Amino acid sequence: MQFSEKWLRTMADPAVSTDNLADLLTMAGLEVEDARPVAPPFSDVVVARVLKVEKHPNADRLTVCQVDAGGGEPLSIVCGAPNVRDGMLTACARVGAVLPTGAGEAPFLIRESKLRGVESFGMLCSEKELQLSGDHAGLMDLPQSAEVGRDIRDYLNLDDRVFTIKLTPNRADCLSVLGVAREVSALTGVALQSPFVDAVPATAKEKQPVRIVADDLCGRFTGRTIRGINARAETPEWMRERLIRGGQRPISALVDISNYVMLELGQPTHIYDLRKIRGELVVRWGQSGEQVSLLTGETREVDSDVGVIADNDGAESLAGIMGGARSAVSADTEDIFIEAAFWFPEAIQGRSRRFHFTTDAAHRFERGVDFEGTVRAVERITGLVAAICGIDGKTVIGEINDQVRGLPARLPVRVRTARASRVIGIPFADEAIADIFRRLGFAFDAQPGVLTVTPPSYRFDIVIEEDLIEEIARVYGYDNIPALFPVAPHTMRAMPEDRRPVHDIRRQIAGRGYQEVTNYSFVSDEWERDFADNNSPIRLLNPIASQMCVMRSSLIGSLVSNVRHNLNRQVTRIRLFEVAAVYLCDAQISDSATTIAGYSQPRRLGGIAYGTVLEEQWGGEERNADFFDVKADVETLFPPGALRFVAAEHPALHPGRCARIWCDGVPAGILGELHPALQQKYALPLAPLVFELDISALERVRVPVYRDIPRFPAVIRDMAVIVPESVTVQELLDVFVAERQNTPQCAIMQRVVLFDDYRGSALSARERSLAFRFTLQDIQGTLQDKEVEAAMAALFAAVGKKLGARLRA
């Protein structure tokens, strides 16, 4: 929302500076993004009349002008502008004037000078030389009514600022100067001077027939005919000025009047050429395949989800969005029909974006426009059209045709004084809250401790008690609320020994070279299908973007997107992790202080590795990270010996390079290489390695238990076994561990590791040789050879019986 500060002060003029006014609005929730001056500083530039123009004796492109600048004797000024002429009024910088220059440059001082041998006592100015615009085609051409000698800043009202306010979507009532003035009045207590809108009496009983067919599209339609106008009339300078400073481009008197009323009152309107309307106007939903020619010259096809205004020749305009070209006003227009309507926000929301454009009207209607303001807007336009475009004795004004079908109910909202005091943090009396409501213009009923407010027609954001509490806090002033620290007993709770904080996990994975990222929990439903095989994700009722419409049930999609983002910026070695919640449907979850019925929100650690194992260096051979490199990273996050990796399948991972992770018999996560189909779909040159771990499993740690340092030496033995290729290393390890627990002679086994995996010509094509190194030790005494041999024989016998292993010769 953009507007002139001086225009605002005609409605509410508090005794505060511009900067303080901007701060006041910002602290009340209407963020002032900019308050730029209309013109830079300059001095001694006045309105002047060119009395006589003569050709310069020594230059073909220069002229010598005799200029009346209001100082008595005419000034002789040399000028090079092509549009200078006898009798024109323009801006003149007299000797001693200071003109604006670029940033960091010294001001430009006007002095007496000689140009090609002719003395010049001043300078005639274009808009660019005063930095009012970029127009340097010629001198400023002022109306003949301008007063000679008057300061140009005063004449053009240049001591003004243009406010640009960033509004939240719920504050559509402030999409007008009147709406902002209401806020200023409520915040400062100054009287609100609303624009005077006098009812213009009808001089004829004519009404343009209008029929509302779609009651769920239009709740109110107000119109009026005016015949016998001059559409070629000039827009008054004061209106042009306010429009330009409000971000609107002056076009013609009729269009300018409509735009002016929209900025002033917040009610978008439309003016039709009455002679181009065929029969009655019908407000209805569009028909499939129907086309509308718009004011922009484009033709759009509509369907039954888009509202239109139609006449006997078909759809004429997009309801609440843009008027049609067929009935547009022109310089030849003599009869008009003024329309001001209330369109239900739900019927307008998203429609203009379907056509890949937006308009000021749609921006307001989809947020909610004052449904009691349509008649006032029509009366305001009628008065302005009669004053600017009216023709004495010819202009005929018809009666107002106001059709009301169904308006939003203004349901009372109750606020409790005690609750408002508790939420805001300071005590309020009933009368203090009542005073705030009076300043806001709210109608209310006061009972001891409770005030019941009926929201005004222009406030669509007052629905629940918290909305009123927010209004109380805004008008009271956030700066006036003391910043008090909470007073409560503080108890330091010890962390259980068998758990560790998430920060330690973050620090540990960062120590492996991973960098933390934070992503939105909102993702596209396509990601859910690709990376989680989830065809029924949790959908958002009001997504912030179409590609962020569901809650993620996996972190993998976000991490893959991060990798693509980095690859697009020439980063080729990537290690990322994220700690965040995922969102799953779970009927077993009930409501509690930390849960929502039907939904599970477990926290997970997701990680991704892409590119080479090491940063670019000279000390070793370069190779890309593989499954086992990332498996080693994952293993460091868990207690030693607690993990099992079991071959598994996952929709996002390579079917032969994926493992389910178990920790102490509990599922703890998934690890693997990205599926080749997804690698191709998301245009990744290499397949990244990803893992997703449950935070609850990572938080558990084993409590240290004291053990004596062994006094007797350990014995190392190797065993190489030949097994079918289908047998995994984990299966062998599981048998060894089970044998240690179940067979007494194997209890001396302290550790077993795989140190060789051989496939070669000495073996069949479907076999492999696995070599394990065993550490055997007895804490009670020195091991004898027969004990070692018995243990090794029992271990081999177990894997031979259960997995078909045989010793390698």
Short mmCIF file of C-alpha atoms in Angstrom, two decimals, residues 80-507:
data_model
loop_
_atom_site.label_atom_id
_atom_site.label_comp_id
_atom_site.label_asym_id
_atom_site.label_seq_id
_atom_site.Cartn_x
_atom_site.Cartn_y
_atom_site.Cartn_z
CA GLY A 80 18.36 24.68 -25.06
CA ALA A 81 14.98 22.99 -24.53
CA PRO A 82 13.07 22.23 -27.75
CA ASN A 83 9.62 22.95 -26.26
CA VAL A 84 10.26 26.48 -24.98
CA ARG A 85 7.75 28.97 -26.38
CA ASP A 86 6.30 32.40 -25.80
CA GLY A 87 3.82 32.53 -22.92
CA MET A 88 4.56 29.13 -21.40
CA LEU A 89 4.80 28.70 -17.63
CA THR A 90 7.69 26.63 -16.35
CA ALA A 91 10.13 26.20 -13.46
CA CYS A 92 12.96 28.71 -13.21
CA ALA A 93 16.04 28.39 -11.00
CA ARG A 94 17.17 31.92 -10.24
CA VAL A 95 20.74 32.97 -9.59
CA GLY A 96 21.71 31.55 -6.19
CA ALA A 97 19.40 28.53 -6.49
CA VAL A 98 20.73 25.16 -5.36
CA LEU A 99 19.70 22.17 -7.50
CA PRO A 100 19.94 18.46 -6.57
CA THR A 101 22.73 16.25 -7.87
CA GLY A 102 23.68 12.60 -7.67
CA ALA A 103 24.60 10.72 -4.49
CA GLY A 104 27.90 11.90 -3.04
CA GLU A 105 28.11 14.93 -5.33
CA ALA A 106 28.13 18.56 -4.22
CA PRO A 107 24.90 20.54 -4.80
CA PHE A 108 24.71 22.46 -8.09
CA LEU A 109 24.73 26.24 -7.54
CA ILE A 110 23.17 28.47 -10.23
CA ARG A 111 25.41 31.43 -11.07
CA GLU A 112 25.45 34.22 -13.65
CA SER A 113 27.20 32.82 -16.72
CA LYS A 114 27.93 33.39 -20.39
CA LEU A 115 26.81 30.83 -22.93
CA ARG A 116 28.32 31.38 -26.39
CA GLY A 117 28.83 35.06 -25.60
CA VAL A 118 25.33 35.74 -24.22
CA GLU A 119 24.80 36.33 -20.49
CA SER A 120 22.33 34.04 -18.69
CA PHE A 121 20.77 34.89 -15.32
CA GLY A 122 19.26 31.61 -14.27
CA MET A 123 18.10 28.28 -15.64
CA LEU A 124 14.80 26.95 -16.97
CA CYS A 125 14.28 23.44 -15.62
CA SER A 126 12.97 20.10 -16.78
CA GLU A 127 11.58 17.49 -14.38
CA LYS A 128 14.83 15.52 -14.59
CA GLU A 129 16.93 18.48 -13.51
CA LEU A 130 14.80 18.76 -10.37
CA GLN A 131 14.86 14.93 -10.04
CA LEU A 132 11.08 14.75 -10.13
CA SER A 133 11.17 12.13 -12.90
CA GLY A 134 13.42 10.87 -15.67
CA ASP A 135 11.77 13.10 -18.29
CA HIS A 136 14.41 15.23 -20.00
CA ALA A 137 12.54 15.80 -23.27
CA GLY A 138 11.79 19.42 -22.46
CA LEU A 139 10.94 22.03 -19.87
CA MET A 140 8.22 21.51 -17.31
CA ASP A 141 5.00 22.80 -18.85
CA LEU A 142 2.83 24.19 -16.04
CA PRO A 143 -0.85 25.17 -16.25
CA GLN A 144 -1.60 28.77 -17.12
CA SER A 145 -3.33 29.16 -13.78
CA ALA A 146 -0.01 28.84 -11.92
CA GLU A 147 1.03 31.91 -9.96
CA VAL A 148 4.21 33.53 -11.31
CA GLY A 149 6.93 33.83 -8.65
CA ARG A 150 5.47 31.13 -6.43
CA ASP A 151 7.96 28.62 -5.03
CA ILE A 152 7.73 25.49 -7.14
CA ARG A 153 7.95 23.27 -4.06
CA ASP A 154 4.87 24.93 -2.67
CA TYR A 155 3.01 24.96 -5.98
CA LEU A 156 3.66 21.26 -6.71
CA ASN A 157 3.27 20.24 -3.07
CA LEU A 158 6.76 18.71 -3.06
CA ASP A 159 7.35 18.90 0.70
CA ASP A 160 5.65 15.55 1.03
CA ARG A 161 6.62 11.94 1.57
CA VAL A 162 5.37 8.74 0.01
CA PHE A 163 4.67 6.01 2.55
CA THR A 164 4.96 2.38 1.49
CA ILE A 165 3.29 0.05 3.98
CA LYS A 166 3.72 -3.73 4.06
CA LEU A 167 0.42 -5.21 5.22
CA THR A 168 -0.29 -8.70 6.51
CA PRO A 169 -3.11 -10.48 4.61
CA ASN A 170 -5.59 -10.05 7.48
CA ARG A 171 -5.48 -6.24 7.39
CA ALA A 172 -7.36 -5.55 4.15
CA ASP A 173 -9.10 -2.66 5.94
CA CYS A 174 -5.84 -0.71 5.63
CA LEU A 175 -5.64 -1.00 1.84
CA SER A 176 -6.91 2.58 1.63
CA VAL A 177 -5.90 5.97 2.93
CA LEU A 178 -9.09 6.05 5.01
CA GLY A 179 -8.19 2.70 6.57
CA VAL A 180 -4.71 3.89 7.54
CA ALA A 181 -6.22 7.13 8.86
CA ARG A 182 -8.53 5.07 11.10
CA GLU A 183 -5.44 3.41 12.54
CA VAL A 184 -3.67 6.73 13.09
CA SER A 185 -6.77 8.12 14.80
CA ALA A 186 -7.04 5.09 17.08
CA LEU A 187 -3.32 5.13 17.94
CA THR A 188 -2.99 8.86 18.62
CA GLY A 189 -6.49 9.89 19.65
CA VAL A 190 -6.79 12.63 17.01
CA ALA A 191 -10.18 13.07 15.37
CA LEU A 192 -10.82 11.16 12.16
CA GLN A 193 -11.82 13.43 9.29
CA SER A 194 -13.44 11.03 6.83
CA PRO A 195 -13.81 12.23 3.23
CA PHE A 196 -17.07 14.14 2.90
CA VAL A 197 -19.40 12.14 0.69
CA ASP A 198 -22.66 13.94 0.10
CA ALA A 199 -25.55 12.06 -1.46
CA VAL A 200 -25.97 13.27 -5.03
CA PRO A 201 -29.68 13.54 -5.84
CA ALA A 202 -30.94 11.66 -8.87
CA THR A 203 -32.29 13.78 -11.73
CA ALA A 204 -33.87 10.80 -13.50
CA LYS A 205 -35.44 7.48 -12.45
CA GLU A 206 -33.30 5.43 -14.81
CA LYS A 207 -31.69 2.23 -13.50
CA GLN A 208 -29.49 -0.19 -15.40
CA PRO A 209 -31.09 -3.67 -15.01
CA VAL A 210 -28.88 -6.01 -12.97
CA ARG A 211 -29.64 -9.60 -11.98
CA ILE A 212 -27.59 -11.60 -9.45
CA VAL A 213 -27.74 -15.30 -10.26
CA ALA A 214 -24.82 -16.53 -8.13
CA ASP A 215 -25.56 -15.64 -4.50
CA ASP A 216 -22.33 -17.35 -3.40
CA LEU A 217 -20.33 -15.05 -5.68
CA CYS A 218 -21.78 -11.60 -5.02
CA GLY A 219 -23.40 -10.44 -1.79
CA ARG A 220 -24.13 -6.87 -2.88
CA PHE A 221 -24.19 -5.04 -6.20
CA THR A 222 -24.60 -1.26 -6.35
CA GLY A 223 -24.83 0.69 -9.59
CA ARG A 224 -25.82 4.04 -11.08
CA THR A 225 -26.13 5.52 -14.53
CA ILE A 226 -24.92 9.00 -15.53
CA ARG A 227 -25.69 10.41 -18.97
CA GLY A 228 -24.28 13.43 -20.74
CA ILE A 229 -20.68 13.70 -19.56
CA ASN A 230 -17.44 14.94 -21.11
CA ALA A 231 -14.95 12.03 -20.96
CA ARG A 232 -12.26 14.26 -22.48
CA ALA A 233 -12.14 16.46 -19.38
CA GLU A 234 -8.72 16.85 -17.76
CA THR A 235 -8.06 15.12 -14.46
CA PRO A 236 -7.46 17.81 -11.80
CA GLU A 237 -3.84 18.28 -10.82
CA TRP A 238 -4.54 17.47 -7.15
CA MET A 239 -6.01 14.12 -8.13
CA ARG A 240 -3.20 13.32 -10.54
CA GLU A 241 -0.71 14.12 -7.79
CA ARG A 242 -2.36 11.81 -5.27
CA LEU A 243 -2.69 9.02 -7.83
CA ILE A 244 0.95 9.20 -8.85
CA ARG A 245 2.09 9.20 -5.23
CA GLY A 246 -0.27 6.29 -4.63
CA GLY A 247 1.48 4.24 -7.32
CA GLN A 248 -1.20 4.75 -10.01
CA ARG A 249 -0.61 6.10 -13.51
CA PRO A 250 -3.12 8.77 -14.57
CA ILE A 251 -4.95 7.62 -17.70
CA SER A 252 -8.19 9.55 -18.22
CA ALA A 253 -10.62 11.41 -16.02
CA LEU A 254 -13.10 8.51 -15.64
CA VAL A 255 -10.44 5.87 -14.99
CA ASP A 256 -8.58 8.21 -12.64
CA ILE A 257 -11.74 8.88 -10.61
CA SER A 258 -12.36 5.15 -10.19
CA ASN A 259 -8.75 4.52 -9.09
CA TYR A 260 -8.81 7.53 -6.80
CA VAL A 261 -11.88 6.27 -4.92
CA MET A 262 -10.27 2.85 -4.57
CA LEU A 263 -7.20 4.40 -2.95
CA GLU A 264 -9.28 6.76 -0.84
CA LEU A 265 -12.02 4.43 0.46
CA GLY A 266 -10.63 0.97 -0.32
CA GLN A 267 -13.61 0.04 -2.55
CA PRO A 268 -12.63 -1.12 -6.06
CA THR A 269 -15.15 0.06 -8.65
CA HIS A 270 -15.65 -0.17 -12.39
CA ILE A 271 -17.08 2.32 -14.87
CA TYR A 272 -18.78 0.97 -18.02
CA ASP A 273 -19.62 2.76 -21.23
CA LEU A 274 -23.41 2.52 -20.86
CA ARG A 275 -24.04 2.50 -24.61
CA LYS A 276 -21.89 -0.61 -25.03
CA ILE A 277 -23.88 -2.70 -22.53
CA ARG A 278 -26.35 -5.01 -24.30
CA GLY A 279 -29.44 -5.52 -22.17
CA GLU A 280 -29.31 -6.41 -18.49
CA LEU A 281 -26.14 -7.26 -16.58
CA VAL A 282 -26.10 -10.76 -15.06
CA VAL A 283 -23.77 -11.68 -12.19
CA ARG A 284 -23.05 -15.41 -12.49
CA TRP A 285 -20.38 -18.09 -12.57
CA GLY A 286 -18.63 -18.61 -15.88
CA GLN A 287 -19.38 -21.38 -18.33
CA SER A 288 -16.82 -23.88 -19.54
CA GLY A 289 -15.12 -22.62 -22.71
CA GLU A 290 -16.49 -19.08 -22.32
CA GLN A 291 -14.05 -16.31 -23.20
CA VAL A 292 -13.65 -12.79 -21.84
CA SER A 293 -11.77 -9.93 -23.56
CA LEU A 294 -10.06 -7.90 -20.84
CA LEU A 295 -9.00 -4.27 -20.58
CA THR A 296 -5.38 -5.33 -21.17
CA GLY A 297 -6.30 -6.57 -24.65
CA GLU A 298 -5.89 -10.22 -23.66
CA THR A 299 -8.59 -12.86 -23.99
CA ARG A 300 -9.00 -15.41 -21.20
CA GLU A 301 -11.03 -18.59 -21.12
CA VAL A 302 -13.07 -19.17 -17.97
CA ASP A 303 -14.96 -22.06 -16.41
CA SER A 304 -17.59 -22.60 -13.74
CA ASP A 305 -15.12 -21.71 -10.97
CA VAL A 306 -14.63 -18.11 -12.13
CA GLY A 307 -17.21 -15.37 -11.64
CA VAL A 308 -18.21 -13.12 -14.53
CA ILE A 309 -20.48 -10.19 -15.27
CA ALA A 310 -22.34 -10.79 -18.52
CA ASP A 311 -24.81 -9.03 -20.76
CA ASN A 312 -26.88 -10.32 -23.67
CA ASP A 313 -23.73 -10.78 -25.76
CA GLY A 314 -21.99 -13.00 -23.18
CA ALA A 315 -19.34 -12.63 -20.46
CA GLU A 316 -18.21 -9.04 -20.29
CA SER A 317 -15.70 -8.92 -17.39
CA LEU A 318 -14.05 -11.04 -14.69
CA ALA A 319 -15.97 -10.43 -11.46
CA GLY A 320 -13.83 -8.72 -8.85
CA ILE A 321 -10.70 -8.98 -10.98
CA MET A 322 -10.75 -6.94 -14.19
CA GLY A 323 -13.21 -5.19 -16.47
CA GLY A 324 -13.83 -6.12 -20.07
CA ALA A 325 -12.63 -4.39 -23.20
CA ARG A 326 -16.05 -4.54 -24.87
CA SER A 327 -17.65 -2.01 -22.50
CA ALA A 328 -14.56 0.02 -21.64
CA VAL A 329 -14.85 3.81 -21.48
CA SER A 330 -13.04 5.95 -24.02
CA ALA A 331 -12.62 9.60 -24.90
CA ASP A 332 -15.88 9.39 -26.83
CA THR A 333 -17.92 8.02 -23.95
CA GLU A 334 -20.98 10.15 -23.07
CA ASP A 335 -23.03 7.82 -20.84
CA ILE A 336 -21.62 5.63 -18.06
CA PHE A 337 -22.67 2.98 -15.56
CA ILE A 338 -20.86 2.93 -12.21
CA GLU A 339 -20.47 -0.44 -10.46
CA ALA A 340 -19.42 -1.08 -6.85
CA ALA A 341 -19.93 -4.60 -5.53
CA PHE A 342 -19.10 -6.87 -2.64
CA TRP A 343 -17.58 -10.13 -3.87
CA PHE A 344 -17.13 -12.90 -1.35
CA PRO A 345 -13.38 -13.37 -0.67
CA GLU A 346 -13.64 -17.14 -1.18
CA ALA A 347 -15.04 -16.54 -4.67
CA ILE A 348 -12.07 -14.36 -5.70
CA GLN A 349 -9.14 -16.01 -3.92
CA GLY A 350 -6.68 -17.64 -6.31
CA ARG A 351 -8.64 -16.80 -9.47
CA SER A 352 -6.37 -14.06 -10.77
CA ARG A 353 -3.29 -16.22 -10.15
CA ARG A 354 -4.86 -18.87 -12.38
CA PHE A 355 -4.57 -16.36 -15.20
CA HIS A 356 -0.97 -15.45 -14.19
CA PHE A 357 -1.67 -11.85 -13.21
CA THR A 358 -3.10 -9.90 -10.33
CA THR A 359 -4.92 -6.59 -10.01
CA ASP A 360 -5.49 -4.02 -7.29
CA ALA A 361 -9.16 -5.00 -7.23
CA ALA A 362 -8.49 -8.74 -6.82
CA HIS A 363 -5.87 -8.00 -4.17
CA ARG A 364 -8.52 -6.24 -2.10
CA PHE A 365 -11.55 -8.42 -2.80
CA GLU A 366 -9.78 -11.69 -1.96
CA ARG A 367 -8.91 -10.26 1.47
CA GLY A 368 -12.30 -8.70 2.16
CA VAL A 369 -13.76 -5.28 1.32
CA ASP A 370 -16.22 -3.26 3.41
CA PHE A 371 -19.61 -4.54 2.27
CA GLU A 372 -21.33 -1.47 3.71
CA GLY A 373 -19.23 0.87 1.56
CA THR A 374 -20.59 0.22 -1.92
CA VAL A 375 -23.25 2.96 -1.85
CA ARG A 376 -20.79 5.44 -0.41
CA ALA A 377 -18.28 4.65 -3.18
CA VAL A 378 -20.92 5.13 -5.88
CA GLU A 379 -21.98 8.45 -4.34
CA ARG A 380 -18.34 9.56 -4.16
CA ILE A 381 -17.71 8.70 -7.82
CA THR A 382 -20.98 10.38 -8.82
CA GLY A 383 -19.92 13.62 -7.14
CA LEU A 384 -16.46 13.56 -8.72
CA VAL A 385 -17.75 12.72 -12.20
CA ALA A 386 -20.35 15.51 -11.96
CA ALA A 387 -17.70 18.00 -10.81
CA ILE A 388 -14.99 17.03 -13.30
CA CYS A 389 -16.81 15.62 -16.33
CA GLY A 390 -20.28 17.07 -15.91
CA ILE A 391 -21.83 19.31 -18.58
CA ASP A 392 -24.16 22.04 -17.35
CA GLY A 393 -27.71 21.32 -18.37
CA LYS A 394 -26.88 18.00 -20.02
CA THR A 395 -25.67 15.67 -17.28
CA VAL A 396 -28.45 13.36 -16.06
CA ILE A 397 -27.90 11.25 -12.94
CA GLY A 398 -29.93 8.09 -12.46
CA GLU A 399 -31.09 6.48 -9.24
CA ILE A 400 -28.86 4.14 -7.26
CA ASN A 401 -29.68 0.47 -7.84
CA ASP A 402 -28.53 -1.31 -4.66
CA GLN A 403 -29.15 -5.06 -4.59
CA VAL A 404 -28.31 -6.94 -1.39
CA ARG A 405 -28.43 -10.73 -1.55
CA GLY A 406 -26.48 -11.97 1.45
CA LEU A 407 -23.77 -10.32 3.51
CA PRO A 408 -21.31 -11.87 5.98
CA ALA A 409 -22.79 -12.18 9.47
CA ARG A 410 -21.10 -9.99 12.05
CA LEU A 411 -20.97 -12.46 14.94
CA PRO A 412 -20.28 -10.93 18.37
CA VAL A 413 -16.86 -11.66 19.85
CA ARG A 414 -16.39 -11.67 23.61
CA VAL A 415 -13.21 -10.64 25.43
CA ARG A 416 -12.61 -11.13 29.14
CA THR A 417 -10.71 -8.41 30.91
CA ALA A 418 -8.90 -10.90 33.12
CA ARG A 419 -7.79 -12.98 30.14
CA ALA A 420 -6.58 -9.93 28.21
CA SER A 421 -4.57 -8.85 31.26
CA ARG A 422 -3.06 -12.30 31.64
CA VAL A 423 -2.11 -12.67 27.97
CA ILE A 424 -0.67 -9.16 27.57
CA GLY A 425 1.02 -9.25 30.95
CA ILE A 426 -0.27 -6.03 32.49
CA PRO A 427 -3.50 -5.29 34.38
CA PHE A 428 -6.33 -3.65 32.41
CA ALA A 429 -9.54 -2.14 33.69
CA ASP A 430 -12.83 -2.53 31.86
CA GLU A 431 -12.91 1.18 31.06
CA ALA A 432 -9.40 1.15 29.57
CA ILE A 433 -10.39 -1.62 27.16
CA ALA A 434 -13.67 0.13 26.38
CA ASP A 435 -11.74 3.31 25.52
CA ILE A 436 -9.53 1.36 23.10
CA PHE A 437 -12.60 -0.12 21.41
CA ARG A 438 -14.19 3.33 21.08
CA ARG A 439 -11.03 4.66 19.43
CA LEU A 440 -11.08 1.72 17.01
CA GLY A 441 -14.71 2.43 16.16
CA PHE A 442 -15.98 -0.90 17.51
CA ALA A 443 -19.56 -1.24 18.70
CA PHE A 444 -19.60 -3.17 21.98
CA ASP A 445 -21.66 -4.10 25.00
CA ALA A 446 -19.89 -3.83 28.35
CA GLN A 447 -20.60 -6.03 31.35
CA PRO A 448 -18.41 -6.30 34.44
CA GLY A 449 -15.27 -8.15 33.37
CA VAL A 450 -16.57 -8.93 29.87
CA LEU A 451 -16.92 -6.82 26.71
CA THR A 452 -18.80 -8.14 23.69
CA VAL A 453 -17.77 -6.57 20.39
CA THR A 454 -19.67 -6.58 17.11
CA PRO A 455 -16.93 -6.27 14.45
CA PRO A 456 -17.42 -3.47 11.92
CA SER A 457 -18.14 -4.37 8.31
CA TYR A 458 -14.59 -3.55 7.22
CA ARG A 459 -12.83 -5.80 9.76
CA PHE A 460 -12.80 -9.41 8.59
CA ASP A 461 -9.99 -10.32 10.99
CA ILE A 462 -12.00 -10.02 14.25
CA VAL A 463 -13.28 -13.56 14.83
CA ILE A 464 -12.07 -14.89 18.19
CA GLU A 465 -11.13 -13.50 21.59
CA GLU A 466 -7.42 -13.48 20.77
CA ASP A 467 -8.09 -11.09 17.86
CA LEU A 468 -9.51 -8.54 20.29
CA ILE A 469 -6.63 -9.07 22.71
CA GLU A 470 -4.26 -8.29 19.84
CA GLU A 471 -6.16 -5.08 19.12
CA ILE A 472 -5.90 -4.07 22.78
CA ALA A 473 -2.14 -4.67 22.79
CA ARG A 474 -1.61 -2.84 19.48
CA VAL A 475 -3.47 0.29 20.46
CA TYR A 476 -2.07 0.30 24.00
CA GLY A 477 1.39 0.14 22.41
CA TYR A 478 3.86 -2.70 22.46
CA ASP A 479 6.53 -0.26 23.62
CA ASN A 480 4.40 0.52 26.68
CA ILE A 481 4.35 -3.11 27.80
CA PRO A 482 7.18 -3.54 30.32
CA ALA A 483 9.81 -6.16 29.51
CA LEU A 484 9.68 -8.33 32.63
CA PHE A 485 11.58 -11.54 33.08
CA PRO A 486 9.39 -14.51 34.00
CA VAL A 487 9.35 -15.28 37.69
CA ALA A 488 9.27 -19.01 38.38
CA PRO A 489 11.24 -21.59 40.36
CA HIS A 490 14.14 -22.95 38.35
CA THR A 491 15.24 -26.52 38.87
CA MET A 492 18.31 -27.97 37.20
CA ARG A 493 17.34 -31.48 36.15
CA ALA A 494 20.16 -33.95 35.72
CA MET A 495 20.50 -35.75 32.42
CA PRO A 496 20.07 -39.54 32.91
CA GLU A 497 23.35 -41.39 32.55
CA ASP A 498 21.98 -43.65 29.86
CA ARG A 499 20.96 -40.75 27.59
CA ARG A 500 22.85 -37.94 25.88
CA PRO A 501 21.65 -34.56 24.55
CA VAL A 502 20.97 -34.06 20.84
CA HIS A 503 23.64 -31.36 20.79
CA ASP A 504 26.29 -34.01 21.45
CA ILE A 505 25.01 -35.99 18.46
CA ARG A 506 25.18 -32.88 16.29
CA ARG A 507 28.73 -32.20 17.42
#
